[in-house]
């Protein structure tokens, strides 16, 4: 059995993945692909994480918005990402206030 864990800092994305959406929603195609994974014989976990726990992914997503559409293969961390990786490696923490 394959195990896959999707982590996102978007509660809206978690909700859409778990509950689905209308066929005219702009993300319907992507969500349908995710649903196809869920019906396979895979163990799928969808988890909300705070943005601080997903800083490299957030950096890369922000970078992707500034690039032309296409496939990019990165042989090394892009400028600005290395510092985030080092902070993660040494365990730098960022305080966050959370309302419970």
PDB file of N, CA and C in Angstrom:
ATOM      1  N   UNK A   1       0.851  -1.182   0.000  1.00  0.00           N
ATOM      2  CA  UNK A   1       0.000   0.000   0.000  1.00  0.00           C
ATOM      3  C   UNK A   1       0.893   1.240   0.000  1.00  0.00           C
ATOM      4  N   UNK A   2       0.555   2.181  -0.859  1.00  0.00           N
ATOM      5  CA  UNK A   2       1.285   3.444  -0.906  1.00  0.00           C
ATOM      6  C   UNK A   2       0.685   4.410   0.101  1.00  0.00           C
ATOM      7  N   UNK A   3       1.548   5.203   0.681  1.00  0.00           N
ATOM      8  CA  UNK A   3       1.108   6.211   1.640  1.00  0.00           C
ATOM      9  C   UNK A   3       1.514   7.584   1.122  1.00  0.00           C
ATOM     10  N   UNK A   4       0.536   8.497   1.097  1.00  0.00           N
ATOM     11  CA  UNK A   4       0.783   9.852   0.615  1.00  0.00           C
ATOM     12  C   UNK A   4       0.209  10.831   1.625  1.00  0.00           C
ATOM     13  N   UNK A   5       0.985  11.846   1.945  1.00  0.00           N
ATOM     14  CA  UNK A   5       0.512  12.893   2.847  1.00  0.00           C
ATOM     15  C   UNK A   5       0.586  14.218   2.102  1.00  0.00           C
ATOM     16  N   UNK A   6      -0.579  14.857   1.916  1.00  0.00           N
ATOM     17  CA  UNK A   6      -0.652  16.185   1.320  1.00  0.00           C
ATOM     18  C   UNK A   6      -0.653  17.186   2.458  1.00  0.00           C
ATOM     19  N   UNK A   7       0.287  18.130   2.453  1.00  0.00           N
ATOM     20  CA  UNK A   7       0.305  19.190   3.452  1.00  0.00           C
ATOM     21  C   UNK A   7       0.032  20.508   2.751  1.00  0.00           C
ATOM     22  N   UNK A   8      -0.835  21.306   3.341  1.00  0.00           N
ATOM     23  CA  UNK A   8      -1.143  22.613   2.777  1.00  0.00           C
ATOM     24  C   UNK A   8      -1.381  23.608   3.901  1.00  0.00           C
ATOM     25  N   UNK A   9      -1.054  24.864   3.633  1.00  0.00           N
ATOM     26  CA  UNK A   9      -1.335  25.897   4.630  1.00  0.00           C
ATOM     27  C   UNK A   9      -2.681  26.566   4.348  1.00  0.00           C
ATOM     28  N   UNK A  10      -3.458  25.961   3.477  1.00  0.00           N
ATOM     29  CA  UNK A  10      -4.768  26.516   3.123  1.00  0.00           C
ATOM     30  C   UNK A  10      -5.888  25.629   3.666  1.00  0.00           C
ATOM     31  N   UNK A  11      -6.604  26.151   4.650  1.00  0.00           N
ATOM     32  CA  UNK A  11      -7.764  25.409   5.178  1.00  0.00           C
ATOM     33  C   UNK A  11      -8.832  25.245   4.097  1.00  0.00           C
ATOM     34  N   UNK A  12      -8.941  26.229   3.202  1.00  0.00           N
ATOM     35  CA  UNK A  12      -9.908  26.144   2.104  1.00  0.00           C
ATOM     36  C   UNK A  12      -9.568  24.962   1.194  1.00  0.00           C
ATOM     37  N   UNK A  13      -8.273  24.757   0.918  1.00  0.00           N
ATOM     38  CA  UNK A  13      -7.866  23.631   0.081  1.00  0.00           C
ATOM     39  C   UNK A  13      -8.202  22.305   0.751  1.00  0.00           C
ATOM     40  N   UNK A  14      -7.961  22.200   2.049  1.00  0.00           N
ATOM     41  CA  UNK A  14      -8.297  20.977   2.784  1.00  0.00           C
ATOM     42  C   UNK A  14      -9.791  20.707   2.676  1.00  0.00           C
ATOM     43  N   UNK A  15     -10.592  21.735   2.855  1.00  0.00           N
ATOM     44  CA  UNK A  15     -12.045  21.581   2.775  1.00  0.00           C
ATOM     45  C   UNK A  15     -12.484  21.138   1.379  1.00  0.00           C
ATOM     46  N   UNK A  16     -11.918  21.757   0.341  1.00  0.00           N
ATOM     47  CA  UNK A  16     -12.270  21.379  -1.029  1.00  0.00           C
ATOM     48  C   UNK A  16     -11.881  19.933  -1.331  1.00  0.00           C
ATOM     49  N   UNK A  17     -10.715  19.519  -0.845  1.00  0.00           N
ATOM     50  CA  UNK A  17     -10.263  18.146  -1.085  1.00  0.00           C
ATOM     51  C   UNK A  17     -11.158  17.159  -0.351  1.00  0.00           C
ATOM     52  N   UNK A  18     -11.512  17.488   0.884  1.00  0.00           N
ATOM     53  CA  UNK A  18     -12.316  16.563   1.685  1.00  0.00           C
ATOM     54  C   UNK A  18     -13.774  16.523   1.260  1.00  0.00           C
ATOM     55  N   UNK A  19     -14.334  17.663   0.820  1.00  0.00           N
ATOM     56  CA  UNK A  19     -15.772  17.735   0.548  1.00  0.00           C
ATOM     57  C   UNK A  19     -16.123  17.898  -0.936  1.00  0.00           C
ATOM     58  N   UNK A  20     -15.115  18.155  -1.777  1.00  0.00           N
ATOM     59  CA  UNK A  20     -15.385  18.332  -3.196  1.00  0.00           C
ATOM     60  C   UNK A  20     -15.899  19.732  -3.511  1.00  0.00           C
ATOM     61  N   UNK A  21     -16.223  19.943  -4.785  1.00  0.00           N
ATOM     62  CA  UNK A  21     -16.701  21.257  -5.218  1.00  0.00           C
ATOM     63  C   UNK A  21     -17.578  21.098  -6.454  1.00  0.00           C
ATOM     64  N   UNK A  22     -18.189  22.181  -6.846  1.00  0.00           N
ATOM     65  CA  UNK A  22     -19.052  22.233  -8.029  1.00  0.00           C
ATOM     66  C   UNK A  22     -18.201  22.047  -9.287  1.00  0.00           C
ATOM     67  N   UNK A  23     -18.711  21.360 -10.314  1.00  0.00           N
ATOM     68  CA  UNK A  23     -17.932  21.141 -11.537  1.00  0.00           C
ATOM     69  C   UNK A  23     -17.449  22.416 -12.243  1.00  0.00           C
ATOM     70  N   UNK A  24     -18.035  23.558 -11.950  1.00  0.00           N
ATOM     71  CA  UNK A  24     -17.613  24.804 -12.583  1.00  0.00           C
ATOM     72  C   UNK A  24     -16.563  25.560 -11.763  1.00  0.00           C
ATOM     73  N   UNK A  25     -16.169  24.982 -10.627  1.00  0.00           N
ATOM     74  CA  UNK A  25     -15.133  25.609  -9.791  1.00  0.00           C
ATOM     75  C   UNK A  25     -13.816  25.607 -10.572  1.00  0.00           C
ATOM     76  N   UNK A  26     -13.008  26.675 -10.483  1.00  0.00           N
ATOM     77  CA  UNK A  26     -11.759  26.733 -11.248  1.00  0.00           C
ATOM     78  C   UNK A  26     -10.758  25.620 -10.905  1.00  0.00           C
ATOM     79  N   UNK A  27     -10.866  25.043  -9.726  1.00  0.00           N
ATOM     80  CA  UNK A  27      -9.932  23.975  -9.322  1.00  0.00           C
ATOM     81  C   UNK A  27     -10.521  22.581  -9.482  1.00  0.00           C
ATOM     82  N   UNK A  28     -11.663  22.471 -10.139  1.00  0.00           N
ATOM     83  CA  UNK A  28     -12.359  21.196 -10.237  1.00  0.00           C
ATOM     84  C   UNK A  28     -11.482  20.091 -10.845  1.00  0.00           C
ATOM     85  N   UNK A  29     -10.747  20.393 -11.906  1.00  0.00           N
ATOM     86  CA  UNK A  29      -9.900  19.399 -12.560  1.00  0.00           C
ATOM     87  C   UNK A  29      -8.840  18.842 -11.619  1.00  0.00           C
ATOM     88  N   UNK A  30      -8.153  19.736 -10.917  1.00  0.00           N
ATOM     89  CA  UNK A  30      -7.132  19.318  -9.962  1.00  0.00           C
ATOM     90  C   UNK A  30      -7.749  18.514  -8.829  1.00  0.00           C
ATOM     91  N   UNK A  31      -8.883  18.983  -8.323  1.00  0.00           N
ATOM     92  CA  UNK A  31      -9.548  18.278  -7.228  1.00  0.00           C
ATOM     93  C   UNK A  31     -10.028  16.900  -7.666  1.00  0.00           C
ATOM     94  N   UNK A  32     -10.441  16.772  -8.914  1.00  0.00           N
ATOM     95  CA  UNK A  32     -10.848  15.462  -9.435  1.00  0.00           C
ATOM     96  C   UNK A  32      -9.670  14.502  -9.466  1.00  0.00           C
ATOM     97  N   UNK A  33      -8.494  15.005  -9.829  1.00  0.00           N
ATOM     98  CA  UNK A  33      -7.293  14.162  -9.834  1.00  0.00           C
ATOM     99  C   UNK A  33      -6.956  13.696  -8.418  1.00  0.00           C
ATOM    100  N   UNK A  34      -7.079  14.597  -7.459  1.00  0.00           N
ATOM    101  CA  UNK A  34      -6.819  14.232  -6.058  1.00  0.00           C
ATOM    102  C   UNK A  34      -7.831  13.195  -5.597  1.00  0.00           C
ATOM    103  N   UNK A  35      -9.098  13.364  -5.970  1.00  0.00           N
ATOM    104  CA  UNK A  35     -10.132  12.385  -5.608  1.00  0.00           C
ATOM    105  C   UNK A  35      -9.807  11.023  -6.207  1.00  0.00           C
ATOM    106  N   UNK A  36      -9.223  10.998  -7.402  1.00  0.00           N
ATOM    107  CA  UNK A  36      -8.851   9.726  -8.036  1.00  0.00           C
ATOM    108  C   UNK A  36      -7.798   9.000  -7.197  1.00  0.00           C
ATOM    109  N   UNK A  37      -6.889   9.739  -6.584  1.00  0.00           N
ATOM    110  CA  UNK A  37      -5.917   9.117  -5.689  1.00  0.00           C
ATOM    111  C   UNK A  37      -6.610   8.528  -4.465  1.00  0.00           C
ATOM    112  N   UNK A  38      -7.619   9.243  -3.972  1.00  0.00           N
ATOM    113  CA  UNK A  38      -8.303   8.802  -2.750  1.00  0.00           C
ATOM    114  C   UNK A  38      -9.062   7.489  -2.935  1.00  0.00           C
ATOM    115  N   UNK A  39      -9.505   7.172  -4.166  1.00  0.00           N
ATOM    116  CA  UNK A  39     -10.260   5.932  -4.355  1.00  0.00           C
ATOM    117  C   UNK A  39      -9.354   4.743  -4.693  1.00  0.00           C
ATOM    118  N   UNK A  40      -8.065   4.994  -4.896  1.00  0.00           N
ATOM    119  CA  UNK A  40      -7.118   3.902  -5.115  1.00  0.00           C
ATOM    120  C   UNK A  40      -6.843   3.199  -3.791  1.00  0.00           C
ATOM    121  N   UNK A  41      -6.104   2.131  -3.874  1.00  0.00           N
ATOM    122  CA  UNK A  41      -5.741   1.395  -2.672  1.00  0.00           C
ATOM    123  C   UNK A  41      -4.522   2.058  -2.022  1.00  0.00           C
ATOM    124  N   UNK A  42      -4.665   3.339  -1.746  1.00  0.00           N
ATOM    125  CA  UNK A  42      -3.606   4.120  -1.130  1.00  0.00           C
ATOM    126  C   UNK A  42      -4.098   4.671   0.194  1.00  0.00           C
ATOM    127  N   UNK A  43      -3.180   4.897   1.082  1.00  0.00           N
ATOM    128  CA  UNK A  43      -3.504   5.594   2.329  1.00  0.00           C
ATOM    129  C   UNK A  43      -3.185   7.073   2.103  1.00  0.00           C
ATOM    130  N   UNK A  44      -4.231   7.889   2.045  1.00  0.00           N
ATOM    131  CA  UNK A  44      -4.092   9.315   1.760  1.00  0.00           C
ATOM    132  C   UNK A  44      -4.410  10.107   3.023  1.00  0.00           C
ATOM    133  N   UNK A  45      -3.532  11.028   3.358  1.00  0.00           N
ATOM    134  CA  UNK A  45      -3.748  11.904   4.508  1.00  0.00           C
ATOM    135  C   UNK A  45      -3.642  13.342   4.025  1.00  0.00           C
ATOM    136  N   UNK A  46      -4.624  14.161   4.369  1.00  0.00           N
ATOM    137  CA  UNK A  46      -4.640  15.570   3.984  1.00  0.00           C
ATOM    138  C   UNK A  46      -4.558  16.376   5.275  1.00  0.00           C
ATOM    139  N   UNK A  47      -3.514  17.177   5.386  1.00  0.00           N
ATOM    140  CA  UNK A  47      -3.208  17.841   6.650  1.00  0.00           C
ATOM    141  C   UNK A  47      -3.052  19.342   6.442  1.00  0.00           C
ATOM    142  N   UNK A  48      -3.664  20.116   7.330  1.00  0.00           N
ATOM    143  CA  UNK A  48      -3.426  21.562   7.345  1.00  0.00           C
ATOM    144  C   UNK A  48      -2.209  21.821   8.217  1.00  0.00           C
ATOM    145  N   UNK A  49      -1.256  22.590   7.700  1.00  0.00           N
ATOM    146  CA  UNK A  49      -0.087  23.003   8.475  1.00  0.00           C
ATOM    147  C   UNK A  49      -0.013  24.525   8.416  1.00  0.00           C
ATOM    148  N   UNK A  50       0.552  25.111   9.453  1.00  0.00           N
ATOM    149  CA  UNK A  50       0.735  26.555   9.425  1.00  0.00           C
ATOM    150  C   UNK A  50       1.820  26.905   8.413  1.00  0.00           C
ATOM    151  N   UNK A  51       1.725  28.079   7.847  1.00  0.00           N
ATOM    152  CA  UNK A  51       2.634  28.506   6.785  1.00  0.00           C
ATOM    153  C   UNK A  51       4.094  28.445   7.237  1.00  0.00           C
ATOM    154  N   UNK A  52       4.348  28.645   8.514  1.00  0.00           N
ATOM    155  CA  UNK A  52       5.724  28.600   9.019  1.00  0.00           C
ATOM    156  C   UNK A  52       6.319  27.191   8.898  1.00  0.00           C
ATOM    157  N   UNK A  53       5.482  26.168   8.889  1.00  0.00           N
ATOM    158  CA  UNK A  53       5.959  24.789   8.772  1.00  0.00           C
ATOM    159  C   UNK A  53       6.202  24.398   7.325  1.00  0.00           C
ATOM    160  N   UNK A  54       5.851  25.267   6.413  1.00  0.00           N
ATOM    161  CA  UNK A  54       5.902  24.945   4.996  1.00  0.00           C
ATOM    162  C   UNK A  54       6.561  26.089   4.221  1.00  0.00           C
ATOM    163  N   UNK A  55       7.603  26.680   4.812  1.00  0.00           N
ATOM    164  CA  UNK A  55       8.183  27.903   4.262  1.00  0.00           C
ATOM    165  C   UNK A  55       8.847  27.707   2.902  1.00  0.00           C
ATOM    166  N   UNK A  56       9.518  26.575   2.690  1.00  0.00           N
ATOM    167  CA  UNK A  56      10.170  26.344   1.399  1.00  0.00           C
ATOM    168  C   UNK A  56       9.115  26.207   0.305  1.00  0.00           C
ATOM    169  N   UNK A  57       8.056  25.449   0.587  1.00  0.00           N
ATOM    170  CA  UNK A  57       6.979  25.305  -0.400  1.00  0.00           C
ATOM    171  C   UNK A  57       6.348  26.665  -0.700  1.00  0.00           C
ATOM    172  N   UNK A  58       6.150  27.479   0.328  1.00  0.00           N
ATOM    173  CA  UNK A  58       5.586  28.812   0.133  1.00  0.00           C
ATOM    174  C   UNK A  58       6.525  29.673  -0.717  1.00  0.00           C
ATOM    175  N   UNK A  59       7.819  29.585  -0.451  1.00  0.00           N
ATOM    176  CA  UNK A  59       8.810  30.336  -1.236  1.00  0.00           C
ATOM    177  C   UNK A  59       8.752  29.919  -2.698  1.00  0.00           C
ATOM    178  N   UNK A  60       8.735  28.598  -2.946  1.00  0.00           N
ATOM    179  CA  UNK A  60       8.726  28.105  -4.324  1.00  0.00           C
ATOM    180  C   UNK A  60       7.423  28.464  -5.045  1.00  0.00           C
ATOM    181  N   UNK A  61       6.308  28.438  -4.328  1.00  0.00           N
ATOM    182  CA  UNK A  61       5.028  28.820  -4.938  1.00  0.00           C
ATOM    183  C   UNK A  61       5.056  30.295  -5.329  1.00  0.00           C
ATOM    184  N   UNK A  62       5.599  31.134  -4.461  1.00  0.00           N
ATOM    185  CA  UNK A  62       5.701  32.561  -4.775  1.00  0.00           C
ATOM    186  C   UNK A  62       6.633  32.795  -5.959  1.00  0.00           C
ATOM    187  N   UNK A  63       7.722  32.039  -6.011  1.00  0.00           N
ATOM    188  CA  UNK A  63       8.651  32.148  -7.137  1.00  0.00           C
ATOM    189  C   UNK A  63       7.971  31.726  -8.438  1.00  0.00           C
ATOM    190  N   UNK A  64       7.200  30.658  -8.394  1.00  0.00           N
ATOM    191  CA  UNK A  64       6.547  30.116  -9.593  1.00  0.00           C
ATOM    192  C   UNK A  64       5.608  31.132 -10.234  1.00  0.00           C
ATOM    193  N   UNK A  65       4.968  31.962  -9.422  1.00  0.00           N
ATOM    194  CA  UNK A  65       4.047  32.964  -9.952  1.00  0.00           C
ATOM    195  C   UNK A  65       4.780  33.962 -10.839  1.00  0.00           C
ATOM    196  N   UNK A  66       6.060  34.189 -10.558  1.00  0.00           N
ATOM    197  CA  UNK A  66       6.819  35.181 -11.329  1.00  0.00           C
ATOM    198  C   UNK A  66       7.457  34.587 -12.589  1.00  0.00           C
ATOM    199  N   UNK A  67       7.361  33.279 -12.774  1.00  0.00           N
ATOM    200  CA  UNK A  67       7.987  32.625 -13.930  1.00  0.00           C
ATOM    201  C   UNK A  67       6.988  32.394 -15.046  1.00  0.00           C
ATOM    202  N   UNK A  68       7.511  32.226 -16.266  1.00  0.00           N
ATOM    203  CA  UNK A  68       6.652  31.858 -17.382  1.00  0.00           C
ATOM    204  C   UNK A  68       6.188  30.422 -17.187  1.00  0.00           C
ATOM    205  N   UNK A  69       5.030  30.098 -17.745  1.00  0.00           N
ATOM    206  CA  UNK A  69       4.489  28.754 -17.641  1.00  0.00           C
ATOM    207  C   UNK A  69       5.461  27.755 -18.266  1.00  0.00           C
ATOM    208  N   UNK A  70       5.700  26.634 -17.602  1.00  0.00           N
ATOM    209  CA  UNK A  70       6.587  25.615 -18.146  1.00  0.00           C
ATOM    210  C   UNK A  70       7.130  24.728 -17.048  1.00  0.00           C
ATOM    211  N   UNK A  71       7.975  23.817 -17.418  1.00  0.00           N
ATOM    212  CA  UNK A  71       8.606  22.895 -16.487  1.00  0.00           C
ATOM    213  C   UNK A  71       9.961  23.450 -16.098  1.00  0.00           C
ATOM    214  N   UNK A  72      10.232  23.500 -14.811  1.00  0.00           N
ATOM    215  CA  UNK A  72      11.507  23.980 -14.305  1.00  0.00           C
ATOM    216  C   UNK A  72      12.113  22.891 -13.430  1.00  0.00           C
ATOM    217  N   UNK A  73      13.351  22.531 -13.711  1.00  0.00           N
ATOM    218  CA  UNK A  73      14.089  21.564 -12.902  1.00  0.00           C
ATOM    219  C   UNK A  73      15.167  22.351 -12.173  1.00  0.00           C
ATOM    220  N   UNK A  74      15.134  22.288 -10.856  1.00  0.00           N
ATOM    221  CA  UNK A  74      16.088  23.048 -10.055  1.00  0.00           C
ATOM    222  C   UNK A  74      17.189  22.109  -9.559  1.00  0.00           C
ATOM    223  N   UNK A  75      18.423  22.364  -9.976  1.00  0.00           N
ATOM    224  CA  UNK A  75      19.557  21.555  -9.528  1.00  0.00           C
ATOM    225  C   UNK A  75      20.093  22.013  -8.180  1.00  0.00           C
ATOM    226  N   UNK A  76      19.729  23.216  -7.805  1.00  0.00           N
ATOM    227  CA  UNK A  76      20.136  23.755  -6.508  1.00  0.00           C
ATOM    228  C   UNK A  76      19.051  24.725  -6.051  1.00  0.00           C
ATOM    229  N   UNK A  77      19.025  25.044  -4.757  1.00  0.00           N
ATOM    230  CA  UNK A  77      17.986  25.962  -4.276  1.00  0.00           C
ATOM    231  C   UNK A  77      18.102  27.334  -4.939  1.00  0.00           C
ATOM    232  N   UNK A  78      16.973  27.909  -5.359  1.00  0.00           N
ATOM    233  CA  UNK A  78      17.040  29.251  -5.944  1.00  0.00           C
ATOM    234  C   UNK A  78      17.486  30.273  -4.908  1.00  0.00           C
ATOM    235  N   UNK A  79      17.982  31.385  -5.391  1.00  0.00           N
ATOM    236  CA  UNK A  79      18.452  32.456  -4.518  1.00  0.00           C
ATOM    237  C   UNK A  79      17.365  32.836  -3.520  1.00  0.00           C
ATOM    238  N   UNK A  80      17.729  32.889  -2.254  1.00  0.00           N
ATOM    239  CA  UNK A  80      16.775  33.229  -1.200  1.00  0.00           C
ATOM    240  C   UNK A  80      16.197  32.021  -0.502  1.00  0.00           C
ATOM    241  N   UNK A  81      16.244  30.878  -1.152  1.00  0.00           N
ATOM    242  CA  UNK A  81      15.672  29.659  -0.571  1.00  0.00           C
ATOM    243  C   UNK A  81      16.671  28.958   0.347  1.00  0.00           C
ATOM    244  N   UNK A  82      17.954  29.113   0.062  1.00  0.00           N
ATOM    245  CA  UNK A  82      18.989  28.456   0.854  1.00  0.00           C
ATOM    246  C   UNK A  82      18.917  28.821   2.327  1.00  0.00           C
ATOM    247  N   UNK A  83      18.674  30.102   2.600  1.00  0.00           N
ATOM    248  CA  UNK A  83      18.581  30.550   3.994  1.00  0.00           C
ATOM    249  C   UNK A  83      17.416  29.873   4.713  1.00  0.00           C
ATOM    250  N   UNK A  84      16.305  29.740   4.031  1.00  0.00           N
ATOM    251  CA  UNK A  84      15.140  29.074   4.625  1.00  0.00           C
ATOM    252  C   UNK A  84      15.466  27.614   4.924  1.00  0.00           C
ATOM    253  N   UNK A  85      16.163  26.945   4.004  1.00  0.00           N
ATOM    254  CA  UNK A  85      16.551  25.550   4.216  1.00  0.00           C
ATOM    255  C   UNK A  85      17.481  25.409   5.419  1.00  0.00           C
ATOM    256  N   UNK A  86      18.445  26.322   5.547  1.00  0.00           N
ATOM    257  CA  UNK A  86      19.372  26.280   6.683  1.00  0.00           C
ATOM    258  C   UNK A  86      18.624  26.512   7.993  1.00  0.00           C
ATOM    259  N   UNK A  87      17.700  27.482   8.002  1.00  0.00           N
ATOM    260  CA  UNK A  87      16.910  27.735   9.211  1.00  0.00           C
ATOM    261  C   UNK A  87      16.114  26.492   9.599  1.00  0.00           C
ATOM    262  N   UNK A  88      15.575  25.796   8.610  1.00  0.00           N
ATOM    263  CA  UNK A  88      14.830  24.571   8.880  1.00  0.00           C
ATOM    264  C   UNK A  88      15.757  23.484   9.425  1.00  0.00           C
ATOM    265  N   UNK A  89      16.934  23.363   8.838  1.00  0.00           N
ATOM    266  CA  UNK A  89      17.904  22.353   9.245  1.00  0.00           C
ATOM    267  C   UNK A  89      18.345  22.535  10.697  1.00  0.00           C
ATOM    268  N   UNK A  90      18.573  23.779  11.105  1.00  0.00           N
ATOM    269  CA  UNK A  90      19.051  24.012  12.478  1.00  0.00           C
ATOM    270  C   UNK A  90      17.908  24.194  13.477  1.00  0.00           C
ATOM    271  N   UNK A  91      16.684  24.157  12.995  1.00  0.00           N
ATOM    272  CA  UNK A  91      15.530  24.181  13.896  1.00  0.00           C
ATOM    273  C   UNK A  91      15.091  25.552  14.360  1.00  0.00           C
ATOM    274  N   UNK A  92      15.303  26.580  13.542  1.00  0.00           N
ATOM    275  CA  UNK A  92      14.840  27.925  13.901  1.00  0.00           C
ATOM    276  C   UNK A  92      13.315  27.903  13.999  1.00  0.00           C
ATOM    277  N   UNK A  93      12.800  28.446  15.084  1.00  0.00           N
ATOM    278  CA  UNK A  93      11.350  28.493  15.279  1.00  0.00           C
ATOM    279  C   UNK A  93      10.859  29.925  15.171  1.00  0.00           C
ATOM    280  N   UNK A  94       9.614  30.053  14.756  1.00  0.00           N
ATOM    281  CA  UNK A  94       8.995  31.362  14.629  1.00  0.00           C
ATOM    282  C   UNK A  94       7.749  31.384  15.503  1.00  0.00           C
ATOM    283  N   UNK A  95       7.663  32.358  16.412  1.00  0.00           N
ATOM    284  CA  UNK A  95       6.464  32.408  17.269  1.00  0.00           C
ATOM    285  C   UNK A  95       5.216  32.736  16.471  1.00  0.00           C
ATOM    286  N   UNK A  96       4.126  32.202  16.936  1.00  0.00           N
ATOM    287  CA  UNK A  96       2.841  32.444  16.269  1.00  0.00           C
ATOM    288  C   UNK A  96       1.741  32.451  17.324  1.00  0.00           C
ATOM    289  N   UNK A  97       0.875  33.426  17.230  1.00  0.00           N
ATOM    290  CA  UNK A  97      -0.286  33.472  18.125  1.00  0.00           C
ATOM    291  C   UNK A  97      -1.431  32.751  17.439  1.00  0.00           C
ATOM    292  N   UNK A  98      -2.029  31.836  18.150  1.00  0.00           N
ATOM    293  CA  UNK A  98      -3.128  31.056  17.600  1.00  0.00           C
ATOM    294  C   UNK A  98      -4.309  31.177  18.541  1.00  0.00           C
ATOM    295  N   UNK A  99      -5.447  31.536  17.978  1.00  0.00           N
ATOM    296  CA  UNK A  99      -6.662  31.623  18.771  1.00  0.00           C
ATOM    297  C   UNK A  99      -7.268  30.223  18.853  1.00  0.00           C
ATOM    298  N   UNK A 100      -7.541  29.765  20.051  1.00  0.00           N
ATOM    299  CA  UNK A 100      -8.149  28.443  20.235  1.00  0.00           C
ATOM    300  C   UNK A 100      -9.529  28.550  20.800  1.00  0.00           C
TER     301      UNK A 100
END
